[in-house]
PDB file of C-alpha atoms in Angstrom:
ATOM      1  CA  MET A1358      -5.077  13.434  21.088  1.00 57.00           C
ATOM      2  CA  ARG A1359      -7.799  15.269  19.191  1.00 63.00           C
ATOM      3  CA  VAL A1360     -11.033  13.511  18.318  1.00 65.00           C
ATOM      4  CA  THR A1361     -10.685  14.981  14.806  1.00 69.00           C
ATOM      5  CA  TYR A1362      -8.014  12.385  14.066  1.00 71.00           C
ATOM      6  CA  ILE A1363      -9.790   9.374  15.375  1.00 78.00           C
ATOM      7  CA  ASN A1364     -12.771   8.945  13.067  1.00 80.00           C
ATOM      8  CA  PRO A1365     -10.696   9.041   9.856  1.00 79.00           C
ATOM      9  CA  PHE A1366      -8.312   6.467  11.378  1.00 79.00           C
ATOM     10  CA  VAL A1367     -11.123   4.164  12.405  1.00 82.00           C
ATOM     11  CA  ARG A1368     -12.977   4.492   9.098  1.00 83.00           C
ATOM     12  CA  SER A1369      -9.814   3.972   7.036  1.00 84.00           C
ATOM     13  CA  VAL A1370      -8.726   0.839   8.864  1.00 85.00           C
ATOM     14  CA  ALA A1371     -12.180  -0.730   8.606  1.00 88.00           C
ATOM     15  CA  ASP A1372     -12.575   0.204   4.919  1.00 89.00           C
ATOM     16  CA  ILE A1373      -9.225  -1.247   3.865  1.00 90.00           C
ATOM     17  CA  LEU A1374      -9.636  -4.474   5.819  1.00 91.00           C
ATOM     18  CA  LYS A1375     -13.112  -5.012   4.382  1.00 92.00           C
ATOM     19  CA  GLU A1376     -11.950  -4.240   0.842  1.00 90.00           C
ATOM     20  CA  LEU A1377      -8.919  -6.530   1.137  1.00 89.00           C
ATOM     21  CA  THR A1378     -10.563  -9.529   2.766  1.00 91.00           C
ATOM     22  CA  GLY A1379     -14.137  -9.299   1.480  1.00 91.00           C
ATOM     23  CA  HIS A1380     -15.274 -10.074   5.045  1.00 94.00           C
ATOM     24  CA  ASP A1381     -17.371  -7.910   7.348  1.00 94.00           C
ATOM     25  CA  VAL A1382     -15.331  -5.815   9.744  1.00 94.00           C
ATOM     26  CA  LYS A1383     -16.631  -4.823  13.165  1.00 93.00           C
ATOM     27  CA  GLN A1384     -15.050  -2.167  15.340  1.00 90.00           C
ATOM     28  CA  GLU A1385     -14.961  -2.875  19.050  1.00 91.00           C
ATOM     29  CA  THR A1386     -14.675  -0.414  21.922  1.00 91.00           C
ATOM     30  CA  LEU A1387     -11.896   2.171  21.773  1.00 88.00           C
ATOM     31  CA  THR A1388      -9.665   2.502  24.813  1.00 90.00           C
ATOM     32  CA  LEU A1389      -7.099   5.100  25.796  1.00 87.00           C
ATOM     33  CA  VAL A1390      -3.976   3.660  27.459  1.00 85.00           C
ATOM     34  CA  LYS A1391      -0.384   4.497  28.287  1.00 80.00           C
ATOM     35  CA  GLY A1392       2.553   2.107  28.414  1.00 73.00           C
ATOM     36  CA  ASP A1393       4.046  -0.753  26.456  1.00 72.00           C
ATOM     37  CA  VAL A1394       2.455  -2.529  23.526  1.00 72.00           C
ATOM     38  CA  HIS A1395       2.011  -6.234  24.048  1.00 74.00           C
ATOM     39  CA  MET A1396       2.538  -7.880  20.688  1.00 79.00           C
ATOM     40  CA  ASN A1397       0.447 -10.822  19.660  1.00 83.00           C
ATOM     41  CA  GLY A1398       3.067 -12.282  17.344  1.00 88.00           C
ATOM     42  CA  LEU A1399       3.174  -9.785  14.500  1.00 92.00           C
ATOM     43  CA  CYS A1400       3.220  -6.017  14.486  1.00 91.00           C
ATOM     44  CA  VAL A1401       3.223  -3.729  11.444  1.00 92.00           C
ATOM     45  CA  LEU A1402       4.541  -0.332  12.483  1.00 91.00           C
ATOM     46  CA  LEU A1403       4.165   2.914  10.514  1.00 90.00           C
ATOM     47  CA  GLY A1404       5.390   6.391  11.386  1.00 90.00           C
ATOM     48  CA  LEU A1405       3.407   9.562  10.698  1.00 86.00           C
ATOM     49  CA  THR A1406       5.392  12.661   9.714  1.00 89.00           C
ATOM     50  CA  GLY A1407       4.322  16.187   8.791  1.00 86.00           C
ATOM     51  CA  SER A1408       1.670  18.369  10.392  1.00 81.00           C
ATOM     52  CA  VAL A1409       0.547  15.263  12.313  1.00 79.00           C
ATOM     53  CA  GLU A1410       3.223  13.145  13.970  1.00 85.00           C
ATOM     54  CA  GLY A1411       2.937   9.788  15.609  1.00 86.00           C
ATOM     55  CA  GLN A1412       2.742   6.069  15.022  1.00 86.00           C
ATOM     56  CA  LEU A1413       0.239   3.564  13.795  1.00 88.00           C
ATOM     57  CA  THR A1414       0.665  -0.121  14.579  1.00 89.00           C
ATOM     58  CA  LEU A1415      -1.333  -3.142  13.509  1.00 91.00           C
ATOM     59  CA  ASN A1416      -0.965  -5.868  16.104  1.00 92.00           C
ATOM     60  CA  LEU A1417      -2.142  -9.368  15.167  1.00 93.00           C
ATOM     61  CA  ASP A1418      -1.568 -13.052  15.864  1.00 93.00           C
ATOM     62  CA  PRO A1419      -0.192 -15.504  13.257  1.00 93.00           C
ATOM     63  CA  LYS A1420      -3.584 -17.209  12.740  1.00 94.00           C
ATOM     64  CA  THR A1421      -5.275 -13.898  11.899  1.00 95.00           C
ATOM     65  CA  ALA A1422      -2.322 -12.941   9.704  1.00 95.00           C
ATOM     66  CA  LYS A1423      -2.663 -16.206   7.770  1.00 96.00           C
ATOM     67  CA  GLY A1424      -6.401 -15.591   7.324  1.00 95.00           C
ATOM     68  CA  ILE A1425      -5.795 -12.090   5.946  1.00 95.00           C
ATOM     69  CA  LEU A1426      -2.996 -13.348   3.706  1.00 96.00           C
ATOM     70  CA  ALA A1427      -5.234 -16.110   2.323  1.00 95.00           C
ATOM     71  CA  ALA A1428      -7.841 -13.478   1.486  1.00 93.00           C
ATOM     72  CA  MET A1429      -5.081 -11.505  -0.259  1.00 92.00           C
ATOM     73  CA  GLY A1430      -4.207 -14.560  -2.369  1.00 91.00           C
ATOM     74  CA  ILE A1431      -1.408 -16.164  -0.312  1.00 93.00           C
ATOM     75  CA  GLU A1432      -2.618 -19.618   0.711  1.00 92.00           C
ATOM     76  CA  ASP A1433       0.716 -21.060   1.867  1.00 92.00           C
ATOM     77  CA  ALA A1434       1.921 -18.465   4.382  1.00 94.00           C
ATOM     78  CA  GLU A1435       4.587 -19.769   6.754  1.00 94.00           C
ATOM     79  CA  ILE A1436       4.542 -17.839  10.004  1.00 92.00           C
ATOM     80  CA  THR A1437       6.037 -18.871  13.345  1.00 85.00           C
ATOM     81  CA  ASP A1438       7.179 -16.868  16.370  1.00 77.00           C
ATOM     82  CA  SER A1439      10.574 -16.353  14.789  1.00 84.00           C
ATOM     83  CA  ARG A1440      10.078 -16.645  11.050  1.00 91.00           C
ATOM     84  CA  ILE A1441       7.876 -15.429   8.235  1.00 95.00           C
ATOM     85  CA  ASP A1442       8.288 -16.188   4.545  1.00 96.00           C
ATOM     86  CA  ASP A1443       9.258 -13.301   2.253  1.00 95.00           C
ATOM     87  CA  MET A1444       6.010 -13.100   0.268  1.00 96.00           C
ATOM     88  CA  SER A1445       3.868 -12.987   3.435  1.00 97.00           C
ATOM     89  CA  LYS A1446       6.172 -10.351   4.918  1.00 96.00           C
ATOM     90  CA  SER A1447       5.848  -8.252   1.776  1.00 96.00           C
ATOM     91  CA  ALA A1448       2.051  -8.623   1.759  1.00 96.00           C
ATOM     92  CA  LEU A1449       1.675  -7.624   5.434  1.00 95.00           C
ATOM     93  CA  MET A1450       3.889  -4.594   4.917  1.00 94.00           C
ATOM     94  CA  GLU A1451       1.746  -3.688   1.920  1.00 93.00           C
ATOM     95  CA  LEU A1452      -1.319  -4.021   4.148  1.00 93.00           C
ATOM     96  CA  GLY A1453       0.317  -1.457   6.440  1.00 92.00           C
ATOM     97  CA  ASN A1454       1.018   0.796   3.463  1.00 91.00           C
ATOM     98  CA  MET A1455      -2.595   0.621   2.328  1.00 92.00           C
ATOM     99  CA  VAL A1456      -3.990   1.390   5.772  1.00 89.00           C
ATOM    100  CA  GLY A1457      -1.517   4.244   6.165  1.00 89.00           C
ATOM    101  CA  GLY A1458      -2.259   5.591   2.694  1.00 89.00           C
ATOM    102  CA  LYS A1459      -5.969   5.580   3.383  1.00 88.00           C
ATOM    103  CA  VAL A1460      -5.483   7.360   6.718  1.00 87.00           C
ATOM    104  CA  VAL A1461      -3.344  10.037   5.055  1.00 87.00           C
ATOM    105  CA  SER A1462      -6.015  10.625   2.401  1.00 86.00           C
ATOM    106  CA  ALA A1463      -8.804  10.765   4.963  1.00 85.00           C
ATOM    107  CA  LEU A1464      -6.955  13.234   7.174  1.00 83.00           C
ATOM    108  CA  GLU A1465      -6.030  15.406   4.203  1.00 83.00           C
ATOM    109  CA  GLU A1466      -9.768  15.942   3.773  1.00 81.00           C
ATOM    110  CA  GLU A1467      -9.822  17.232   7.371  1.00 80.00           C
ATOM    111  CA  GLY A1468      -7.054  19.732   6.538  1.00 82.00           C
ATOM    112  CA  PHE A1469      -3.987  17.868   7.805  1.00 81.00           C
ATOM    113  CA  ASP A1470      -0.976  17.386   5.562  1.00 81.00           C
ATOM    114  CA  PHE A1471       1.322  14.533   6.478  1.00 81.00           C
ATOM    115  CA  ASP A1472       2.934  11.379   5.144  1.00 84.00           C
ATOM    116  CA  ILE A1473       3.589   7.861   6.317  1.00 85.00           C
ATOM    117  CA  THR A1474       6.990   6.233   6.641  1.00 87.00           C
ATOM    118  CA  PRO A1475       7.642   2.824   5.037  1.00 84.00           C
ATOM    119  CA  PRO A1476       6.273   0.056   7.283  1.00 89.00           C
ATOM    120  CA  ILE A1477       8.390  -2.065   9.602  1.00 91.00           C
ATOM    121  CA  LEU A1478       7.323  -5.614  10.468  1.00 93.00           C
ATOM    122  CA  LEU A1479       8.117  -6.821  13.970  1.00 89.00           C
ATOM    123  CA  LEU A1480       7.896 -10.506  14.770  1.00 89.00           C
ATOM    124  CA  GLY A1481       7.636 -12.174  18.166  1.00 81.00           C
ATOM    125  CA  SER A1482       5.151 -13.749  20.493  1.00 67.00           C
ATOM    126  CA  ALA A1483       4.316 -12.161  23.855  1.00 59.00           C
ATOM    127  CA  THR A1484       7.002  -9.554  23.224  1.00 54.00           C
ATOM    128  CA  THR A1485       6.640  -6.185  24.838  1.00 56.00           C
ATOM    129  CA  SER A1486       7.554  -3.267  22.650  1.00 54.00           C
ATOM    130  CA  SER A1487       9.049  -0.220  24.265  1.00 52.00           C
ATOM    131  CA  LEU A1488       8.580   1.870  21.148  1.00 55.00           C
ATOM    132  CA  LEU A1489       5.321   3.428  22.206  1.00 52.00           C
ATOM    133  CA  GLN A1490       5.362   5.049  25.627  1.00 62.00           C
ATOM    134  CA  GLU A1491       2.888   7.824  24.975  1.00 73.00           C
ATOM    135  CA  GLU A1492      -0.841   7.859  25.538  1.00 81.00           C
ATOM    136  CA  ARG A1493      -2.400   5.958  22.687  1.00 83.00           C
ATOM    137  CA  ILE A1494      -5.718   4.750  21.408  1.00 87.00           C
ATOM    138  CA  ILE A1495      -6.316   1.054  21.036  1.00 89.00           C
ATOM    139  CA  LEU A1496      -8.919   0.095  18.481  1.00 90.00           C
ATOM    140  CA  PRO A1497      -9.723  -3.621  18.308  1.00 93.00           C
ATOM    141  CA  VAL A1498     -11.186  -4.630  14.948  1.00 93.00           C
ATOM    142  CA  LYS A1499     -12.822  -7.991  14.336  1.00 95.00           C
ATOM    143  CA  ILE A1500     -12.717  -9.427  10.824  1.00 96.00           C
ATOM    144  CA  GLU A1501     -15.567 -11.923  10.608  1.00 95.00           C
ATOM    145  CA  GLY A1502     -14.325 -15.469  10.075  1.00 95.00           C
ATOM    146  CA  ILE A1503     -10.658 -14.450  10.253  1.00 96.00           C
ATOM    147  CA  GLY A1504      -9.736 -12.943  13.607  1.00 96.00           C
ATOM    148  CA  LYS A1505      -8.937  -9.751  15.420  1.00 95.00           C
ATOM    149  CA  ILE A1506      -6.451  -6.945  14.808  1.00 93.00           C
ATOM    150  CA  GLU A1507      -5.539  -4.435  17.469  1.00 92.00           C
ATOM    151  CA  ILE A1508      -4.795  -1.014  16.025  1.00 90.00           C
ATOM    152  CA  ASN A1509      -2.662   1.288  18.171  1.00 87.00           C
ATOM    153  CA  ILE A1510      -2.712   4.971  17.293  1.00 85.00           C
ATOM    154  CA  ILE A1511      -0.570   7.830  18.550  1.00 83.00           C
ATOM    155  CA  ALA A1512      -1.205  11.134  16.786  1.00 80.00           C
ATOM    156  CA  ARG A1513      -0.356  14.678  17.757  1.00 79.00           C
ATOM    157  CA  GLU A1514      -0.195  17.946  15.855  1.00 77.00           C
ATOM    158  CA  LYS A1515       3.335  19.190  15.288  1.00 75.00           C
ATOM    159  CA  LYS A1516       3.983  22.384  17.188  1.00 70.00           C
ATOM    160  CA  GLY A1517       5.395  25.447  15.446  1.00 60.00           C
TER     161      GLY A1517
ATOM    162  CA  MET B1487      -8.020 -10.114 -24.241  1.00 86.00           C
ATOM    163  CA  ILE B1488      -7.306  -6.539 -23.138  1.00 86.00           C
ATOM    164  CA  GLY B1489      -3.556  -7.118 -23.247  1.00 86.00           C
ATOM    165  CA  VAL B1490      -3.415  -7.923 -26.955  1.00 89.00           C
ATOM    166  CA  SER B1491      -3.480  -5.271 -29.676  1.00 82.00           C
ATOM    167  CA  LYS B1492      -6.478  -5.697 -31.999  1.00 78.00           C
ATOM    168  CA  SER B1493      -4.642  -4.126 -34.914  1.00 84.00           C
ATOM    169  CA  ASP B1494      -1.603  -6.437 -35.069  1.00 85.00           C
ATOM    170  CA  ASN B1495      -2.378  -9.164 -32.524  1.00 84.00           C
ATOM    171  CA  ARG B1496       0.722  -8.248 -30.504  1.00 90.00           C
ATOM    172  CA  ALA B1497       0.771  -8.475 -26.707  1.00 95.00           C
ATOM    173  CA  TYR B1498       1.249  -5.099 -25.025  1.00 96.00           C
ATOM    174  CA  GLY B1499       4.537  -4.974 -23.082  1.00 97.00           C
ATOM    175  CA  VAL B1500       4.490  -3.828 -19.455  1.00 97.00           C
ATOM    176  CA  LEU B1501       7.181  -2.614 -17.073  1.00 98.00           C
ATOM    177  CA  VAL B1502       5.985  -3.223 -13.487  1.00 98.00           C
ATOM    178  CA  VAL B1503       7.610  -0.971 -10.873  1.00 98.00           C
ATOM    179  CA  ASP B1504       6.940  -1.586  -7.171  1.00 97.00           C
ATOM    180  CA  ASP B1505       9.224  -2.267  -4.209  1.00 94.00           C
ATOM    181  CA  SER B1506       6.803  -4.878  -2.860  1.00 94.00           C
ATOM    182  CA  THR B1507       7.361  -8.397  -4.189  1.00 95.00           C
ATOM    183  CA  PHE B1508       3.751  -9.158  -3.253  1.00 96.00           C
ATOM    184  CA  VAL B1509       2.386  -6.297  -5.367  1.00 96.00           C
ATOM    185  CA  GLN B1510       4.700  -7.203  -8.258  1.00 97.00           C
ATOM    186  CA  LYS B1511       3.428 -10.777  -8.171  1.00 95.00           C
ATOM    187  CA  MET B1512      -0.253  -9.746  -8.018  1.00 95.00           C
ATOM    188  CA  LEU B1513       0.110  -7.236 -10.858  1.00 97.00           C
ATOM    189  CA  GLN B1514       1.946  -9.778 -12.999  1.00 97.00           C
ATOM    190  CA  GLN B1515      -0.815 -12.341 -12.405  1.00 96.00           C
ATOM    191  CA  ILE B1516      -3.607  -9.890 -13.219  1.00 96.00           C
ATOM    192  CA  LEU B1517      -1.945  -8.515 -16.345  1.00 97.00           C
ATOM    193  CA  ALA B1518      -0.616 -11.827 -17.697  1.00 96.00           C
ATOM    194  CA  SER B1519      -4.101 -13.365 -17.370  1.00 96.00           C
ATOM    195  CA  GLU B1520      -5.351 -10.784 -19.901  1.00 95.00           C
ATOM    196  CA  GLY B1521      -2.513 -11.389 -22.353  1.00 95.00           C
ATOM    197  CA  PHE B1522      -0.125  -8.577 -21.372  1.00 96.00           C
ATOM    198  CA  ASP B1523       3.570  -9.395 -21.701  1.00 96.00           C
ATOM    199  CA  ILE B1524       5.549  -8.495 -18.558  1.00 97.00           C
ATOM    200  CA  ILE B1525       8.774  -7.217 -20.088  1.00 97.00           C
ATOM    201  CA  ALA B1526      10.547  -6.349 -16.843  1.00 97.00           C
ATOM    202  CA  THR B1527      10.092  -5.496 -13.175  1.00 98.00           C
ATOM    203  CA  ALA B1528      11.868  -2.880 -11.063  1.00 98.00           C
ATOM    204  CA  THR B1529      11.873  -2.152  -7.339  1.00 96.00           C
ATOM    205  CA  ASN B1530      12.717   1.564  -7.375  1.00 96.00           C
ATOM    206  CA  GLY B1531      12.715   4.581  -9.655  1.00 97.00           C
ATOM    207  CA  GLU B1532      16.369   4.228 -10.572  1.00 97.00           C
ATOM    208  CA  GLU B1533      15.937   0.650 -11.809  1.00 98.00           C
ATOM    209  CA  ALA B1534      12.729   1.691 -13.573  1.00 98.00           C
ATOM    210  CA  LEU B1535      14.481   4.335 -15.685  1.00 98.00           C
ATOM    211  CA  GLU B1536      17.310   1.939 -16.525  1.00 98.00           C
ATOM    212  CA  ALA B1537      14.863  -0.778 -17.562  1.00 98.00           C
ATOM    213  CA  TYR B1538      12.815   1.686 -19.609  1.00 98.00           C
ATOM    214  CA  LYS B1539      15.893   2.952 -21.460  1.00 98.00           C
ATOM    215  CA  LYS B1540      17.063  -0.602 -22.212  1.00 98.00           C
ATOM    216  CA  MET B1541      13.716  -1.976 -23.336  1.00 97.00           C
ATOM    217  CA  GLN B1542      11.816   1.079 -24.554  1.00 97.00           C
ATOM    218  CA  SER B1543      10.882  -0.496 -27.884  1.00 96.00           C
ATOM    219  CA  LYS B1544       9.110  -3.386 -26.128  1.00 96.00           C
ATOM    220  CA  ILE B1545       7.363  -1.377 -23.382  1.00 97.00           C
ATOM    221  CA  ASP B1546       3.885  -0.029 -24.102  1.00 96.00           C
ATOM    222  CA  ILE B1547       2.917   0.822 -20.545  1.00 97.00           C
ATOM    223  CA  VAL B1548       4.574   1.355 -17.161  1.00 98.00           C
ATOM    224  CA  THR B1549       2.850   0.710 -13.830  1.00 98.00           C
ATOM    225  CA  LEU B1550       4.581   2.854 -11.224  1.00 97.00           C
ATOM    226  CA  ASP B1551       4.378   2.804  -7.417  1.00 96.00           C
ATOM    227  CA  ILE B1552       5.128   6.048  -5.564  1.00 93.00           C
ATOM    228  CA  THR B1553       6.667   5.214  -2.173  1.00 89.00           C
ATOM    229  CA  MET B1554       9.890   3.395  -3.055  1.00 90.00           C
ATOM    230  CA  PRO B1555      13.512   3.519  -1.850  1.00 89.00           C
ATOM    231  CA  LYS B1556      16.310   5.452  -3.617  1.00 92.00           C
ATOM    232  CA  VAL B1557      14.215   7.221  -6.285  1.00 94.00           C
ATOM    233  CA  ASP B1558      10.471   7.470  -5.620  1.00 93.00           C
ATOM    234  CA  GLY B1559       7.681   7.145  -8.178  1.00 95.00           C
ATOM    235  CA  ILE B1560       7.137  10.875  -8.691  1.00 96.00           C
ATOM    236  CA  GLU B1561      10.817  11.386  -9.572  1.00 97.00           C
ATOM    237  CA  ALA B1562      10.738   8.264 -11.760  1.00 98.00           C
ATOM    238  CA  LEU B1563       7.670   9.629 -13.550  1.00 98.00           C
ATOM    239  CA  LYS B1564       9.541  12.869 -14.323  1.00 98.00           C
ATOM    240  CA  ASN B1565      12.688  10.999 -15.391  1.00 98.00           C
ATOM    241  CA  ILE B1566      10.960   8.532 -17.705  1.00 98.00           C
ATOM    242  CA  LEU B1567       8.893  11.293 -19.324  1.00 98.00           C
ATOM    243  CA  ALA B1568      12.025  13.424 -19.750  1.00 98.00           C
ATOM    244  CA  PHE B1569      13.555  10.484 -21.642  1.00 98.00           C
ATOM    245  CA  ASP B1570      10.391   9.653 -23.601  1.00 98.00           C
ATOM    246  CA  SER B1571       7.568  12.185 -23.499  1.00 97.00           C
ATOM    247  CA  ALA B1572       5.237   9.643 -25.124  1.00 97.00           C
ATOM    248  CA  ALA B1573       5.656   7.059 -22.320  1.00 98.00           C
ATOM    249  CA  LYS B1574       2.349   5.740 -20.999  1.00 98.00           C
ATOM    250  CA  ILE B1575       2.590   5.608 -17.227  1.00 98.00           C
ATOM    251  CA  VAL B1576      -0.089   4.497 -14.769  1.00 98.00           C
ATOM    252  CA  MET B1577       0.533   5.273 -11.110  1.00 97.00           C
ATOM    253  CA  ILE B1578      -0.541   2.496  -8.706  1.00 96.00           C
ATOM    254  CA  SER B1579      -0.108   3.598  -5.118  1.00 94.00           C
ATOM    255  CA  ALA B1580      -1.471   3.178  -1.594  1.00 92.00           C
ATOM    256  CA  LEU B1581      -1.323   6.980  -1.354  1.00 87.00           C
ATOM    257  CA  GLY B1582      -4.637   8.308  -2.576  1.00 86.00           C
ATOM    258  CA  LYS B1583      -4.478  11.842  -1.264  1.00 85.00           C
ATOM    259  CA  GLU B1584      -5.858  14.358  -3.697  1.00 86.00           C
ATOM    260  CA  SER B1585      -2.737  16.517  -3.853  1.00 87.00           C
ATOM    261  CA  MET B1586      -0.608  13.502  -4.829  1.00 90.00           C
ATOM    262  CA  VAL B1587      -3.046  12.342  -7.522  1.00 93.00           C
ATOM    263  CA  LYS B1588      -3.199  15.856  -9.013  1.00 94.00           C
ATOM    264  CA  GLN B1589       0.586  16.173  -8.982  1.00 96.00           C
ATOM    265  CA  ALA B1590       1.089  12.887 -10.821  1.00 97.00           C
ATOM    266  CA  LEU B1591      -1.538  13.680 -13.458  1.00 97.00           C
ATOM    267  CA  VAL B1592      -0.204  17.203 -14.004  1.00 98.00           C
ATOM    268  CA  LEU B1593       3.292  15.759 -14.472  1.00 98.00           C
ATOM    269  CA  GLY B1594       2.006  13.472 -17.210  1.00 98.00           C
ATOM    270  CA  ALA B1595       0.783  10.187 -15.713  1.00 98.00           C
ATOM    271  CA  LYS B1596      -2.053   8.762 -17.807  1.00 97.00           C
ATOM    272  CA  SER B1597      -3.993   7.376 -14.864  1.00 97.00           C
ATOM    273  CA  TYR B1598      -3.819   6.934 -11.089  1.00 97.00           C
ATOM    274  CA  ILE B1599      -5.030   3.818  -9.289  1.00 96.00           C
ATOM    275  CA  VAL B1600      -5.278   3.687  -5.510  1.00 94.00           C
ATOM    276  CA  LYS B1601      -4.492   0.326  -3.850  1.00 92.00           C
ATOM    277  CA  PRO B1602      -5.738  -2.234  -2.790  1.00 90.00           C
ATOM    278  CA  LEU B1603      -5.259  -3.928  -6.140  1.00 91.00           C
ATOM    279  CA  ASP B1604      -8.625  -4.545  -7.725  1.00 91.00           C
ATOM    280  CA  ARG B1605      -8.474  -6.680 -10.861  1.00 93.00           C
ATOM    281  CA  THR B1606     -11.444  -5.034 -12.587  1.00 94.00           C
ATOM    282  CA  LYS B1607     -10.319  -1.492 -11.784  1.00 94.00           C
ATOM    283  CA  ILE B1608      -6.738  -2.141 -12.923  1.00 96.00           C
ATOM    284  CA  LEU B1609      -7.750  -3.742 -16.223  1.00 96.00           C
ATOM    285  CA  GLU B1610     -10.334  -1.044 -16.993  1.00 95.00           C
ATOM    286  CA  ARG B1611      -7.854   1.787 -16.409  1.00 95.00           C
ATOM    287  CA  ILE B1612      -5.013   0.126 -18.304  1.00 95.00           C
ATOM    288  CA  ALA B1613      -7.299  -0.765 -21.220  1.00 93.00           C
ATOM    289  CA  LYS B1614      -8.200   2.925 -21.540  1.00 94.00           C
ATOM    290  CA  VAL B1615      -4.541   3.913 -21.566  1.00 95.00           C
ATOM    291  CA  VAL B1616      -3.395   1.407 -24.191  1.00 90.00           C
ATOM    292  CA  GLY B1617      -6.603   1.620 -26.225  1.00 81.00           C
TER     293      GLY B1617
END
């Protein structure tokens, strides 16, 4: 995975979360891992297609999700291990769209042309996803007063 | 009130097009609070064209998302403008890449707003378009 991709991803995620919540956002240490993704309860998954291919996932627990949703104007989010209300689901998928849209714009400035697929919301506590088996970057992001989101990034240039 | 015409005291009618129920709700809240009349909502470009054709006389402005199922916002922009070249359409999308913004404006969109939804930014842009 080229370093060229990483900074725009990191910057985009932090910018959107700060803009949406109005809270300070701190990036923690990046790690490079391979293997399954351990979900914390909720996972917003986006695909990258075009000259850069891969996946972007936002992995968060229900408490953090409720904090973000409250900052987005949804005070009565109902989230359990097996259920989420429709408005909260829609808002979290929109969060994924906004992060993805920002990443696409930032990488276009670096000369890469690609798009994001519509987000998918996965729900489940302590579930292990087998969707991502490639080497990926994990970027933990702390939203002050709300909680932590783990961003998983797989990005590779399309060959040919 | 930005959403009310100063000349005849009539509320401007809006068609809100977005596949996200959350975004629809937020836009309706923001616009209704300034006196705009939400005439209809649509969740894809196909529904948007149908709604526009049915209620054209009441619609002063269309807010249009881009990434939507069936018919996306760029196609919907072309289709609505083909039906009514005077339609006032504001794109509101999470996609802010320069090539997309240019494409929409060249095709005839009056403005382009990049999400997240910011009340001040939305009202300023829409006021310019209806004003």
